[in-house]
Coordinates of C-alpha atoms in Angstrom, one line a residue:
Chain H
X1 CA -57.0 -140.6 -12.4
X2 CA -57.1 -136.9 -11.4
X3 CA -55.5 -135.9 -14.7
X4 CA -58.7 -137.0 -16.3
X5 CA -61.3 -136.2 -13.7
X6 CA -60.2 -132.6 -13.1
X7 CA -60.2 -131.7 -16.8
X8 CA -63.6 -133.3 -17.1
X9 CA -64.9 -131.2 -14.3
X10 CA -63.3 -128.1 -15.8
X11 CA -65.1 -128.7 -19.1
X12 CA -68.2 -127.5 -17.2
X13 CA -66.9 -124.0 -16.6
X14 CA -65.6 -124.1 -20.2
X15 CA -69.2 -124.8 -21.4
X16 CA -70.5 -121.9 -19.3
X17 CA -67.8 -119.2 -20.0
X18 CA -66.9 -120.0 -23.6
X19 CA -67.8 -117.2 -26.1
X20 CA -71.0 -118.2 -27.9
X21 CA -69.4 -118.7 -31.3
X22 CA -66.6 -121.0 -30.0
X23 CA -68.7 -123.0 -27.5
X24 CA -68.9 -126.2 -29.5
X25 CA -65.3 -126.2 -30.9
X26 CA -63.8 -125.5 -27.5
X27 CA -65.8 -128.3 -25.7
X28 CA -65.0 -130.7 -28.6
X29 CA -61.3 -130.0 -28.3
X30 CA -61.3 -130.4 -24.5
X31 CA -63.2 -133.6 -24.6
X32 CA -61.0 -135.1 -27.3
X33 CA -57.9 -134.2 -25.3
X34 CA -59.4 -135.9 -22.3
X35 CA -60.1 -138.9 -24.5
X36 CA -56.5 -139.1 -25.6
X37 CA -55.3 -138.8 -22.0
X38 CA -57.6 -141.6 -21.0
X39 CA -55.6 -144.0 -23.2
X40 CA -52.9 -143.8 -20.5
X41 CA -55.1 -146.1 -18.4
X42 CA -54.2 -148.9 -20.8
X43 CA -50.6 -148.9 -19.5
X44 CA -50.9 -151.2 -16.6
X45 CA -48.1 -150.2 -14.2
X46 CA -48.3 -152.8 -11.6
X47 CA -48.0 -156.5 -11.3
X48 CA -51.2 -157.0 -9.5
X49 CA -54.6 -156.5 -11.1
X50 CA -55.3 -153.0 -9.9
X51 CA -53.6 -149.9 -11.4
X52 CA -53.8 -146.2 -10.6
X53 CA -54.9 -147.1 -7.2
X54 CA -55.9 -144.5 -4.6
X55 CA -58.2 -144.7 -1.6
X56 CA -61.4 -144.6 -3.7
X57 CA -60.7 -145.5 -7.2
X58 CA -58.6 -147.9 -9.3
X59 CA -58.6 -149.4 -12.7
X60 CA -58.2 -153.0 -13.7
X61 CA -58.4 -154.8 -17.0
X62 CA -62.2 -155.0 -16.7
X63 CA -62.9 -151.3 -16.0
X64 CA -60.2 -149.8 -18.3
X65 CA -61.8 -150.5 -21.6
X66 CA -65.2 -149.2 -20.3
X67 CA -63.5 -146.1 -19.0
X68 CA -61.8 -145.5 -22.3
X69 CA -65.2 -146.0 -24.1
X70 CA -66.8 -143.5 -21.7
X71 CA -64.2 -140.9 -22.4
X72 CA -64.2 -141.5 -26.1
X73 CA -68.0 -141.1 -26.3
X74 CA -68.2 -137.5 -25.0
X75 CA -66.6 -135.9 -28.0
X76 CA -68.8 -138.1 -30.2
X77 CA -71.9 -136.9 -28.4
X78 CA -70.8 -133.3 -28.7
X79 CA -70.3 -133.7 -32.5
X80 CA -73.7 -135.4 -32.8
X81 CA -75.6 -132.8 -30.8
X82 CA -74.2 -129.8 -32.5
X83 CA -76.7 -129.6 -35.3
X84 CA -80.0 -130.3 -33.6
X85 CA -79.3 -127.7 -30.8
X86 CA -78.1 -124.9 -33.1
X87 CA -81.4 -123.0 -33.0
X88 CA -81.8 -123.3 -29.2
X89 CA -81.1 -120.5 -26.8
X90 CA -77.4 -120.3 -25.8
X91 CA -78.0 -121.1 -22.1
X92 CA -79.9 -124.2 -23.1
X93 CA -77.0 -125.4 -25.2
X94 CA -74.7 -124.8 -22.3
X95 CA -77.0 -126.7 -20.0
X96 CA -77.1 -129.6 -22.5
X97 CA -73.3 -129.8 -22.6
X98 CA -73.1 -129.6 -18.8
X99 CA -75.4 -132.6 -18.6
X100 CA -73.3 -134.6 -21.0
X101 CA -70.1 -133.7 -19.1
X102 CA -71.6 -134.5 -15.7
X103 CA -72.7 -137.9 -17.1
X104 CA -69.1 -138.6 -18.1
X105 CA -67.9 -137.5 -14.7
X106 CA -70.3 -139.9 -12.8
X107 CA -69.5 -142.7 -15.2
X108 CA -65.8 -142.4 -14.7
X109 CA -66.3 -142.5 -10.9
X110 CA -68.7 -145.5 -11.3
X111 CA -66.4 -147.6 -13.4
X112 CA -63.3 -146.9 -11.3
X113 CA -64.9 -147.2 -7.9
X114 CA -63.3 -149.7 -5.6
X115 CA -66.0 -149.6 -3.0
X116 CA -69.4 -151.0 -3.9
X117 CA -71.3 -148.2 -2.2
X118 CA -69.5 -145.6 -4.2
X119 CA -70.3 -147.6 -7.3
X120 CA -73.9 -147.8 -6.2
X121 CA -74.2 -144.0 -5.6
X122 CA -72.6 -143.2 -9.0
X123 CA -74.8 -145.8 -10.6
X124 CA -77.8 -143.9 -9.3
X125 CA -76.3 -140.6 -10.0
X126 CA -76.1 -141.3 -13.8
X127 CA -79.9 -141.6 -13.8
X128 CA -80.5 -137.9 -13.2
X129 CA -78.6 -136.3 -16.1
X130 CA -80.0 -139.0 -18.4
X131 CA -83.5 -138.4 -17.2
X132 CA -83.1 -134.7 -17.8
X133 CA -81.7 -135.3 -21.3
X134 CA -84.6 -137.6 -22.3
X135 CA -87.4 -135.5 -20.9
X136 CA -86.2 -132.0 -21.7
X137 CA -84.6 -132.5 -25.1
X138 CA -86.6 -135.4 -26.5
X139 CA -88.7 -134.6 -29.6
X140 CA -92.0 -136.2 -29.0
X141 CA -94.7 -136.1 -26.3
X142 CA -93.9 -139.7 -25.4
X143 CA -90.6 -138.6 -23.9
X144 CA -92.2 -138.0 -20.5
X145 CA -93.5 -141.6 -20.4
X146 CA -90.1 -142.8 -21.5
X147 CA -88.4 -140.9 -18.8
X148 CA -90.8 -142.3 -16.2
X149 CA -90.2 -145.9 -17.4
X150 CA -86.5 -145.4 -17.4
X151 CA -86.3 -143.8 -14.0
X152 CA -88.6 -146.1 -12.1
X153 CA -87.5 -149.4 -13.6
X154 CA -83.9 -148.6 -12.6
X155 CA -84.8 -147.1 -9.3
X156 CA -87.1 -149.8 -8.2
X157 CA -84.7 -152.6 -9.1
X158 CA -81.7 -150.9 -7.4
X159 CA -83.3 -150.5 -4.0
X160 CA -82.9 -154.2 -3.3
X161 CA -79.3 -153.7 -4.4
X162 CA -78.8 -151.1 -1.7
X163 CA -80.3 -153.5 0.9
X164 CA -78.2 -156.3 -0.4
X165 CA -75.0 -154.3 -0.2
X166 CA -75.7 -153.3 3.4
X167 CA -76.3 -157.0 4.3
X168 CA -73.0 -157.8 2.6
X169 CA -71.3 -155.1 4.7
X170 CA -72.8 -156.5 7.8
X171 CA -71.8 -160.1 7.2
X172 CA -68.4 -159.7 5.6
X173 CA -67.3 -156.4 7.2
X174 CA -66.2 -154.8 4.0
X175 CA -67.5 -153.6 0.7
X176 CA -64.1 -152.8 -0.9
X177 CA -63.5 -154.9 -4.0
X178 CA -59.8 -155.2 -3.1
X179 CA -60.7 -157.1 0.0
X180 CA -63.8 -158.9 -1.2
X181 CA -61.9 -160.6 -3.9
X182 CA -60.1 -162.6 -1.3
X183 CA -63.2 -163.5 0.7
X184 CA -64.0 -167.1 1.1
X185 CA -67.4 -168.1 -0.2
X186 CA -70.1 -167.5 2.3
X187 CA -72.5 -170.2 3.3
X188 CA -75.6 -169.3 1.4
X189 CA -78.3 -171.9 2.1
X190 CA -81.4 -170.2 3.2
X191 CA -84.2 -168.8 1.1
X192 CA -83.3 -165.3 2.4
X193 CA -79.8 -165.9 0.9
X194 CA -81.4 -166.6 -2.5
X195 CA -83.4 -163.4 -2.2
X196 CA -80.1 -161.6 -1.4
X197 CA -78.5 -163.1 -4.5
X198 CA -81.4 -161.8 -6.6
X199 CA -81.2 -158.4 -4.9
X200 CA -77.5 -158.1 -5.7
X201 CA -78.1 -158.7 -9.4
X202 CA -81.6 -157.4 -10.2
X203 CA -80.5 -153.8 -10.7
X204 CA -77.9 -154.8 -13.2
X205 CA -80.2 -157.2 -15.0
X206 CA -82.7 -154.4 -15.4
X207 CA -80.0 -152.1 -16.6
X208 CA -78.5 -154.5 -19.2
X209 CA -81.5 -155.1 -19.9
X210 CA -82.5 -158.7 -19.4
X211 CA -85.4 -159.6 -21.6
X212 CA -88.5 -159.5 -19.4
X213 CA -87.5 -156.3 -17.6
X214 CA -86.4 -154.6 -20.8
X215 CA -89.5 -152.5 -21.4
X216 CA -87.9 -149.2 -20.5
X217 CA -85.2 -149.5 -23.1
X218 CA -87.1 -149.1 -26.4
X219 CA -88.9 -146.1 -25.0
X220 CA -85.9 -144.4 -23.5
X221 CA -83.6 -145.0 -26.5
X222 CA -86.3 -143.9 -29.0
X223 CA -87.4 -140.7 -27.2
X224 CA -84.0 -139.5 -26.2
X225 CA -82.1 -137.0 -28.4
X226 CA -79.1 -138.4 -30.3
X227 CA -76.6 -137.8 -27.5
X228 CA -79.0 -139.5 -25.0
X229 CA -79.4 -142.5 -27.2
X230 CA -75.6 -142.7 -27.7
X231 CA -74.7 -142.6 -24.1
X232 CA -77.5 -145.0 -23.2
X233 CA -76.7 -147.6 -25.7
X234 CA -72.9 -147.3 -25.5
X235 CA -72.2 -146.9 -21.9
X236 CA -75.1 -147.0 -19.5
X237 CA -76.2 -150.5 -20.5
X238 CA -72.6 -151.6 -19.9
X239 CA -72.8 -150.3 -16.3
X240 CA -75.2 -153.2 -15.8
X241 CA -72.7 -155.7 -17.2
X242 CA -69.9 -154.2 -15.3
X243 CA -71.8 -154.4 -12.1
X244 CA -72.7 -158.0 -12.7
X245 CA -69.1 -158.9 -13.3
X246 CA -68.1 -157.2 -10.0
X247 CA -70.9 -158.8 -8.0
X248 CA -70.1 -162.3 -9.2
X249 CA -67.1 -162.2 -6.9
X250 CA -69.2 -162.5 -3.8
X251 CA -72.2 -164.5 -5.1
X252 CA -70.1 -167.5 -5.3
X253 CA -71.6 -170.9 -4.7
X254 CA -75.2 -169.9 -5.2
X255 CA -74.8 -168.8 -8.7
X256 CA -74.6 -172.2 -10.3
X257 CA -78.1 -173.1 -9.1
X258 CA -79.7 -169.7 -9.3
X259 CA -78.6 -168.7 -12.8
X260 CA -81.0 -171.0 -14.6
X261 CA -84.1 -168.8 -15.0
X262 CA -81.9 -165.8 -15.9
X263 CA -79.9 -167.6 -18.5
X264 CA -83.1 -168.8 -20.0
X265 CA -84.5 -165.3 -20.1
X266 CA -81.3 -164.0 -21.6
X267 CA -81.1 -166.6 -24.3
X268 CA -84.8 -166.4 -25.1
X269 CA -84.4 -162.6 -25.2
X270 CA -81.8 -162.9 -27.9
X271 CA -84.3 -164.7 -30.2
X272 CA -87.4 -162.7 -29.2
X273 CA -85.8 -159.2 -29.3
X274 CA -84.2 -160.1 -32.6
X275 CA -87.5 -161.3 -34.1
X276 CA -89.2 -158.1 -33.0
X277 CA -86.5 -156.1 -34.9
X278 CA -87.7 -157.7 -38.1
X279 CA -91.1 -156.2 -37.6
X280 CA -90.1 -152.7 -36.6
X281 CA -90.9 -149.7 -38.8
X282 CA -89.3 -147.2 -36.4
X283 CA -85.5 -147.1 -37.1
X284 CA -84.5 -146.1 -33.6
X285 CA -86.7 -148.8 -32.2
X286 CA -85.1 -151.4 -34.3
X287 CA -81.6 -150.4 -33.1
X288 CA -82.9 -150.3 -29.5
X289 CA -84.3 -153.9 -29.7
X290 CA -81.0 -154.9 -31.3
X291 CA -79.3 -153.7 -28.2
X292 CA -81.6 -155.8 -26.0
X293 CA -80.7 -158.8 -28.2
X294 CA -76.9 -158.3 -27.9
X295 CA -77.1 -157.6 -24.2
X296 CA -78.9 -160.9 -23.7
X297 CA -75.9 -162.6 -25.1
X298 CA -73.7 -160.6 -22.7
X299 CA -75.8 -161.5 -19.7
X300 CA -75.6 -165.2 -20.6
X301 CA -71.9 -164.9 -21.0
X302 CA -71.5 -163.3 -17.6
X303 CA -73.8 -165.7 -15.8
X304 CA -71.9 -168.9 -16.9
X305 CA -68.8 -167.5 -15.0
X306 CA -66.1 -168.9 -17.2
X307 CA -62.9 -167.0 -18.2
X308 CA -64.0 -167.0 -21.9
X309 CA -67.5 -166.0 -20.9
X310 CA -66.3 -162.9 -19.1
X311 CA -63.8 -162.1 -21.8
X312 CA -66.4 -162.5 -24.5
X313 CA -68.9 -160.4 -22.5
X314 CA -66.4 -157.6 -22.1
X315 CA -65.3 -157.7 -25.8
X316 CA -68.9 -157.7 -26.9
X317 CA -69.8 -154.8 -24.6
X318 CA -67.1 -152.6 -26.0
X319 CA -67.8 -153.6 -29.6
X320 CA -71.5 -153.2 -29.2
X321 CA -71.1 -149.8 -27.6
X322 CA -69.3 -148.5 -30.6
X323 CA -71.6 -150.2 -33.1
X324 CA -74.9 -149.3 -31.5
X325 CA -73.8 -145.7 -31.0
X326 CA -72.8 -145.5 -34.7
X327 CA -76.2 -146.9 -35.8
X328 CA -78.0 -144.3 -33.7
X329 CA -75.9 -141.6 -35.3
X330 CA -76.8 -142.9 -38.7
X331 CA -80.5 -143.0 -37.8
X332 CA -80.1 -139.4 -36.6
X333 CA -78.7 -138.3 -39.9
X334 CA -81.9 -139.6 -41.4
X335 CA -84.0 -138.0 -38.8
X336 CA -82.4 -134.6 -39.2
X337 CA -83.3 -134.7 -42.9
X338 CA -86.8 -136.0 -43.0
X339 CA -87.8 -135.4 -39.3
X340 CA -89.2 -139.0 -39.1
X341 CA -87.8 -142.2 -37.7
X342 CA -89.7 -144.3 -40.1
X343 CA -87.6 -146.8 -41.9
X344 CA -89.8 -146.6 -44.9
X345 CA -89.8 -142.9 -45.6
X346 CA -86.2 -142.6 -46.5
X347 CA -85.3 -145.6 -48.7
X348 CA -82.8 -146.1 -51.5
X349 CA -80.4 -143.6 -49.9
X350 CA -77.3 -145.1 -51.5
X351 CA -78.3 -143.4 -54.7
X352 CA -78.3 -139.9 -53.2
X353 CA -75.8 -140.3 -50.2
X354 CA -73.3 -142.9 -51.3
X355 CA -70.7 -142.0 -48.8
X356 CA -73.1 -142.3 -45.9
X357 CA -74.2 -145.6 -47.5
X358 CA -70.6 -146.8 -46.9
X359 CA -70.9 -146.0 -43.2
X360 CA -74.3 -147.6 -43.1
X361 CA -72.7 -150.7 -44.6
X362 CA -69.9 -150.9 -42.1
X363 CA -72.2 -150.3 -39.2
X364 CA -74.7 -152.9 -40.3
X365 CA -72.0 -155.4 -40.9
X366 CA -70.5 -154.7 -37.5
X367 CA -74.0 -155.2 -36.0
X368 CA -74.4 -158.6 -37.6
X369 CA -71.0 -159.6 -36.2
X370 CA -69.0 -159.9 -39.4
X371 CA -65.5 -161.3 -38.8
X372 CA -62.8 -160.1 -38.1
X373 CA -64.5 -157.4 -36.1
X374 CA -64.5 -157.8 -32.3
X375 CA -68.3 -158.1 -32.3
X376 CA -67.9 -161.6 -33.7
X377 CA -65.0 -162.5 -31.5
X378 CA -67.0 -161.6 -28.4
X379 CA -70.0 -163.5 -29.6
X380 CA -68.0 -166.6 -30.4
X381 CA -66.3 -166.6 -27.0
X382 CA -69.6 -166.3 -25.3
X383 CA -71.3 -169.0 -27.4
X384 CA -68.3 -171.3 -26.9
X385 CA -68.5 -171.0 -23.1
X386 CA -72.2 -171.4 -23.2
X387 CA -71.8 -174.7 -25.1
X388 CA -69.5 -175.8 -22.4
X389 CA -72.3 -175.2 -19.9
X390 CA -75.0 -176.9 -21.9
X391 CA -75.1 -178.1 -25.5
X392 CA -78.7 -177.0 -26.0
X393 CA -77.9 -173.3 -25.7
X394 CA -76.5 -173.6 -29.2
X395 CA -80.0 -173.8 -30.6
X396 CA -80.9 -170.4 -29.2
X397 CA -77.6 -168.6 -29.7
X398 CA -77.3 -169.9 -33.3
X399 CA -80.9 -168.9 -34.1
X400 CA -80.1 -165.6 -32.5
X401 CA -77.1 -165.0 -34.7
X402 CA -79.1 -165.9 -37.7
X403 CA -81.9 -163.4 -36.8
X404 CA -79.3 -160.8 -36.0
X405 CA -77.9 -161.1 -39.5
X406 CA -81.4 -160.9 -40.9
X407 CA -82.5 -157.7 -39.2
X408 CA -79.2 -156.0 -39.8
X409 CA -79.4 -156.8 -43.5
X410 CA -83.1 -155.8 -43.5
X411 CA -82.2 -152.4 -41.9
X412 CA -79.4 -151.8 -44.4
X413 CA -81.3 -152.9 -47.5
X414 CA -84.5 -151.0 -46.6
X415 CA -82.7 -147.7 -45.9
X416 CA -80.0 -147.9 -48.5
X417 CA -81.0 -150.2 -51.4
X418 CA -83.9 -150.3 -53.7
X419 CA -85.5 -147.6 -55.7
X420 CA -85.3 -144.0 -54.5
X421 CA -88.9 -143.0 -53.6
X422 CA -90.5 -140.1 -55.5
X423 CA -91.0 -137.9 -52.5
X424 CA -87.3 -137.5 -51.6
X425 CA -86.4 -134.5 -53.7
X426 CA -84.6 -132.2 -51.3
X427 CA -82.1 -133.9 -49.0
X428 CA -79.1 -132.0 -47.8
X429 CA -75.8 -133.6 -48.7
X430 CA -74.0 -135.4 -45.9
X431 CA -72.1 -133.0 -43.6
X432 CA -68.4 -133.4 -42.9
X433 CA -69.4 -133.5 -39.3
X434 CA -71.5 -136.6 -39.9
X435 CA -68.7 -138.3 -41.7
X436 CA -66.3 -137.4 -38.8
X437 CA -68.7 -138.9 -36.3
X438 CA -69.0 -142.1 -38.2
X439 CA -65.2 -142.3 -38.7
X440 CA -64.6 -141.8 -35.0
X441 CA -67.0 -144.6 -34.2
X442 CA -65.9 -147.2 -36.7
X443 CA -62.2 -146.6 -37.1
X444 CA -61.6 -147.5 -33.4
X445 CA -63.7 -150.6 -33.9
X446 CA -61.6 -151.6 -36.9
X447 CA -58.4 -150.8 -35.0
X448 CA -59.5 -153.1 -32.2
X449 CA -59.2 -156.0 -34.7
X450 CA -55.5 -155.5 -34.5
X451 CA -55.2 -155.3 -30.7
X452 CA -58.1 -157.3 -29.1
X453 CA -56.1 -158.0 -25.9
X454 CA -56.9 -154.4 -24.9
X455 CA -60.6 -155.2 -24.4
X456 CA -60.4 -158.9 -23.4
X457 CA -59.9 -158.4 -19.7
X458 CA -57.7 -160.8 -17.9
X459 CA -57.6 -163.4 -20.8
X460 CA -54.9 -162.6 -23.4
Chain J
X1 CA -94.7 -136.1 -40.3
X2 CA -96.4 -136.5 -43.5
X3 CA -97.6 -132.9 -43.1
X4 CA -94.1 -131.8 -43.8
X5 CA -94.1 -133.3 -47.2
X6 CA -94.9 -129.9 -48.9
X7 CA -91.5 -128.7 -47.9
X8 CA -90.0 -131.4 -50.0
X9 CA -91.9 -130.1 -53.0
X10 CA -94.8 -132.4 -53.1
X11 CA -98.2 -130.8 -53.5
X12 CA -100.9 -132.1 -51.2
X13 CA -104.7 -132.1 -51.2
X14 CA -106.3 -129.1 -49.7
X15 CA -107.3 -130.9 -46.6
X16 CA -103.7 -131.2 -45.5
X17 CA -102.7 -127.8 -46.7
X18 CA -105.4 -126.0 -44.7
X19 CA -105.5 -127.7 -41.3
X20 CA -109.0 -127.9 -40.0
X21 CA -109.9 -127.2 -36.4
X22 CA -109.7 -130.8 -35.4
X23 CA -105.9 -130.7 -35.1
X24 CA -105.0 -130.8 -31.4
X25 CA -103.0 -127.7 -30.9
X26 CA -103.5 -124.4 -32.7
X27 CA -100.7 -122.6 -30.8
X28 CA -97.2 -122.1 -32.0
X29 CA -94.6 -124.3 -30.1
X30 CA -92.8 -122.4 -27.4
X31 CA -89.1 -121.9 -28.3
X32 CA -87.1 -124.2 -26.1
X33 CA -89.6 -126.9 -25.1
X34 CA -90.3 -127.9 -28.7
X35 CA -93.7 -128.8 -30.1
X36 CA -95.9 -131.1 -27.9
X37 CA -98.0 -131.7 -31.0
X38 CA -96.6 -132.7 -34.3
X39 CA -99.2 -131.1 -36.4
X40 CA -97.6 -127.7 -37.0
X41 CA -97.8 -127.3 -40.8
X42 CA -95.4 -125.1 -42.7
X43 CA -96.6 -123.8 -46.0
X44 CA -94.8 -125.1 -49.1
X45 CA -92.0 -122.7 -49.9
X46 CA -89.0 -122.5 -52.3
X47 CA -85.5 -122.8 -51.0
X48 CA -84.8 -119.1 -50.7
X49 CA -88.1 -118.3 -49.1
X50 CA -89.1 -118.0 -45.4
X51 CA -89.1 -121.6 -44.5
X52 CA -86.3 -123.9 -43.7
X53 CA -83.3 -122.7 -45.8
X54 CA -80.5 -125.1 -46.6
X55 CA -77.3 -123.8 -45.1
X56 CA -75.5 -124.7 -48.4
X57 CA -77.2 -121.7 -50.0
X58 CA -75.3 -119.1 -48.1
X59 CA -72.2 -121.2 -47.4
X60 CA -71.5 -123.8 -50.2
X61 CA -68.6 -125.2 -48.1
X62 CA -70.9 -125.9 -45.1
X63 CA -69.4 -128.6 -42.9
X64 CA -72.3 -129.1 -40.6
X65 CA -70.9 -127.4 -37.5
X66 CA -72.1 -123.8 -37.6
X67 CA -73.8 -121.3 -39.8
X68 CA -70.8 -118.9 -39.3
X69 CA -68.4 -120.0 -42.1
X70 CA -65.3 -119.1 -40.1
X71 CA -66.4 -121.0 -37.0
X72 CA -67.6 -123.9 -39.2
X73 CA -64.2 -124.2 -40.9
X74 CA -62.3 -124.0 -37.6
X75 CA -64.6 -126.5 -35.9
X76 CA -64.0 -128.9 -38.7
X77 CA -60.3 -128.5 -38.4
X78 CA -60.4 -129.0 -34.6
X79 CA -62.5 -132.1 -34.9
X80 CA -60.4 -133.8 -37.5
X81 CA -57.0 -132.8 -35.9
X82 CA -57.8 -133.8 -32.4
X83 CA -60.0 -136.6 -33.3
X84 CA -58.0 -138.3 -36.0
X85 CA -54.5 -137.0 -35.9
X86 CA -54.0 -136.8 -32.2
X87 CA -56.5 -139.4 -30.8
X88 CA -56.4 -142.1 -33.3
X89 CA -52.9 -141.8 -34.8
X90 CA -50.9 -140.6 -31.8
X91 CA -53.1 -142.5 -29.3
X92 CA -53.0 -145.6 -31.4
X93 CA -49.2 -145.4 -31.6
X94 CA -49.1 -145.1 -27.9
X95 CA -51.3 -148.2 -27.4
X96 CA -49.3 -150.1 -30.0
X97 CA -46.1 -149.6 -28.2
X98 CA -47.5 -150.5 -24.7
X99 CA -45.2 -152.9 -22.9
X100 CA -46.1 -156.6 -22.8
X101 CA -47.9 -156.6 -19.5
X102 CA -47.4 -159.9 -17.6
X103 CA -45.2 -161.2 -20.4
X104 CA -48.2 -162.8 -22.0
X105 CA -47.2 -162.1 -25.6
X106 CA -43.7 -163.3 -24.8
X107 CA -45.1 -166.5 -23.3
X108 CA -47.1 -167.2 -26.5
X109 CA -44.0 -166.6 -28.7
X110 CA -41.8 -168.7 -26.4
X111 CA -44.2 -171.6 -26.3
X112 CA -44.4 -171.6 -30.1
X113 CA -40.7 -171.5 -30.4
X114 CA -40.2 -174.4 -27.9
X115 CA -42.9 -176.5 -29.5
X116 CA -41.1 -176.1 -32.9
X117 CA -37.8 -176.9 -31.4
X118 CA -39.0 -180.1 -29.7
X119 CA -40.8 -181.2 -32.8
X120 CA -37.6 -180.9 -34.8
X121 CA -35.7 -182.8 -32.1
X122 CA -38.4 -185.5 -32.0
X123 CA -38.6 -185.0 -28.2
X124 CA -42.0 -185.1 -26.5
X125 CA -43.6 -181.7 -26.3
X126 CA -44.2 -182.0 -22.6
X127 CA -43.0 -184.5 -20.0
X128 CA -45.7 -186.6 -18.4
X129 CA -44.5 -185.6 -15.0
X130 CA -45.7 -182.3 -13.6
X131 CA -42.8 -182.3 -11.1
X132 CA -39.3 -183.5 -11.7
X133 CA -39.3 -187.0 -10.2
X134 CA -35.7 -186.8 -9.0
X135 CA -36.5 -183.9 -6.8
X136 CA -39.2 -185.7 -4.9
X137 CA -37.8 -186.8 -1.5
X138 CA -39.8 -189.7 -0.1
X139 CA -39.3 -190.9 3.5
X140 CA -37.8 -194.4 3.6
X141 CA -40.3 -197.2 4.4
X142 CA -38.7 -198.1 7.7
X143 CA -39.4 -194.8 9.5
X144 CA -42.6 -193.9 11.3

């Protein structure tokens, strides 16, 4: 664990003391080396579930894929941010890198935490660098509003979580996941217990986000700079899913009666958020609502509490992390050329940027869950476990998959196909850097087809 | 955003070329905070002029990393070497050769092999009994 945490912390002095010319190559190299070292977590060295165990942190088949995704994303964020920050003062660039690195540090601690209070503190700690990234490096005036929505939605919903965790500590005597997993189900019969159940999950439902409390997401994702959008879509949403999966341990017998309204919201959110995507003119907003839709499926998969539901949720979280981040990078390549997020201003791009069109194609096909990519595998596992819970969910999940395919195709066809408009006369060719980012997003996704048991948790 | 169209070589009506006083901010955006208003209008210019110059003009081998060609080249090499050759290839090989944790893959192969063998023998794939009936020791009916 320390062989990844200490180099991550040491990237911060690297960012501050690197010579100006070599700042970005050095941090890129450091972060890629850390990402490679993070693959060592996949080697599970013990017979029990928890590996790399120390007093505060451990990894298990649930947190390992998310940790690897976090470590993989930092070099991608560095690559993506290099261009739009190149005219900024040097110290501002160093600060930006420090914020990204500190986000990775807090996220590693959050995913590997064995004690729930440590997880809570790290969960909150990730809010601060993200807020700074959105409000200080966003491009439009709306970034301030977006930052406020982001901060206060998450803060307000996580205060009940703190109270709920303290109650849990009082009743069960421990908040360590290692002990809590063996706790017998508590007797949860009063209305106060039902409120406690909601308190435990509300923070994560807002973070995921569940449709209904999702208003912060389109604002935050759209107004954030590219690295902010990437880390938000790829990892910070998954903090919510991860938290839900951990809390399910202790929420035992109440869940099967309390989950009804939340599954309904989640399933309805798949359809509604997908439908809104079809009406978006802002490209980043389209991708943001697409995230809401996919995460609705993940929430439903977690709440039904079956092995396939959990496995499908984890697979979909990892696959969606890579896909959504890739789509935001693609939208950013458009934005850096025409300085607009409009889906209509840059059309017919496959005539001028055919290689980038190939990446657009792969990313859009991944978004609509094309087999054999893990996106489909996760969605199928969730839908199957939902059918086991109730046949009627198929109507909503099926419609959701149909709408997902529609808006993914709509996004691809509108940006790439069709006639090249007359006003596009001077677009820069695609940079090698942009091709590298897309390759580093989509090649791991394709490689995961060959080894899905890495990301499927405890189910082989 | 449409006010930036002149940069792309499209000529605009005079109203957009000469911003009237009703635009919100007349001041230049301060360097690091960026423009709070989106109405700063750059005059239409040619590629080698004083506006936004494409980096490909000075460095035809621009890779997108840095305006300095040497740093640009090295950054590209670092990115591709550590990203593809080390991370994806070496890391991928490491992951491919990870041991079979919990013998799950072995269990799947063994099950398939045993099923095939029993089908060939004509024996039932699984016995009906979960336990071996001969190993169950029952108390005789005479005792208490």
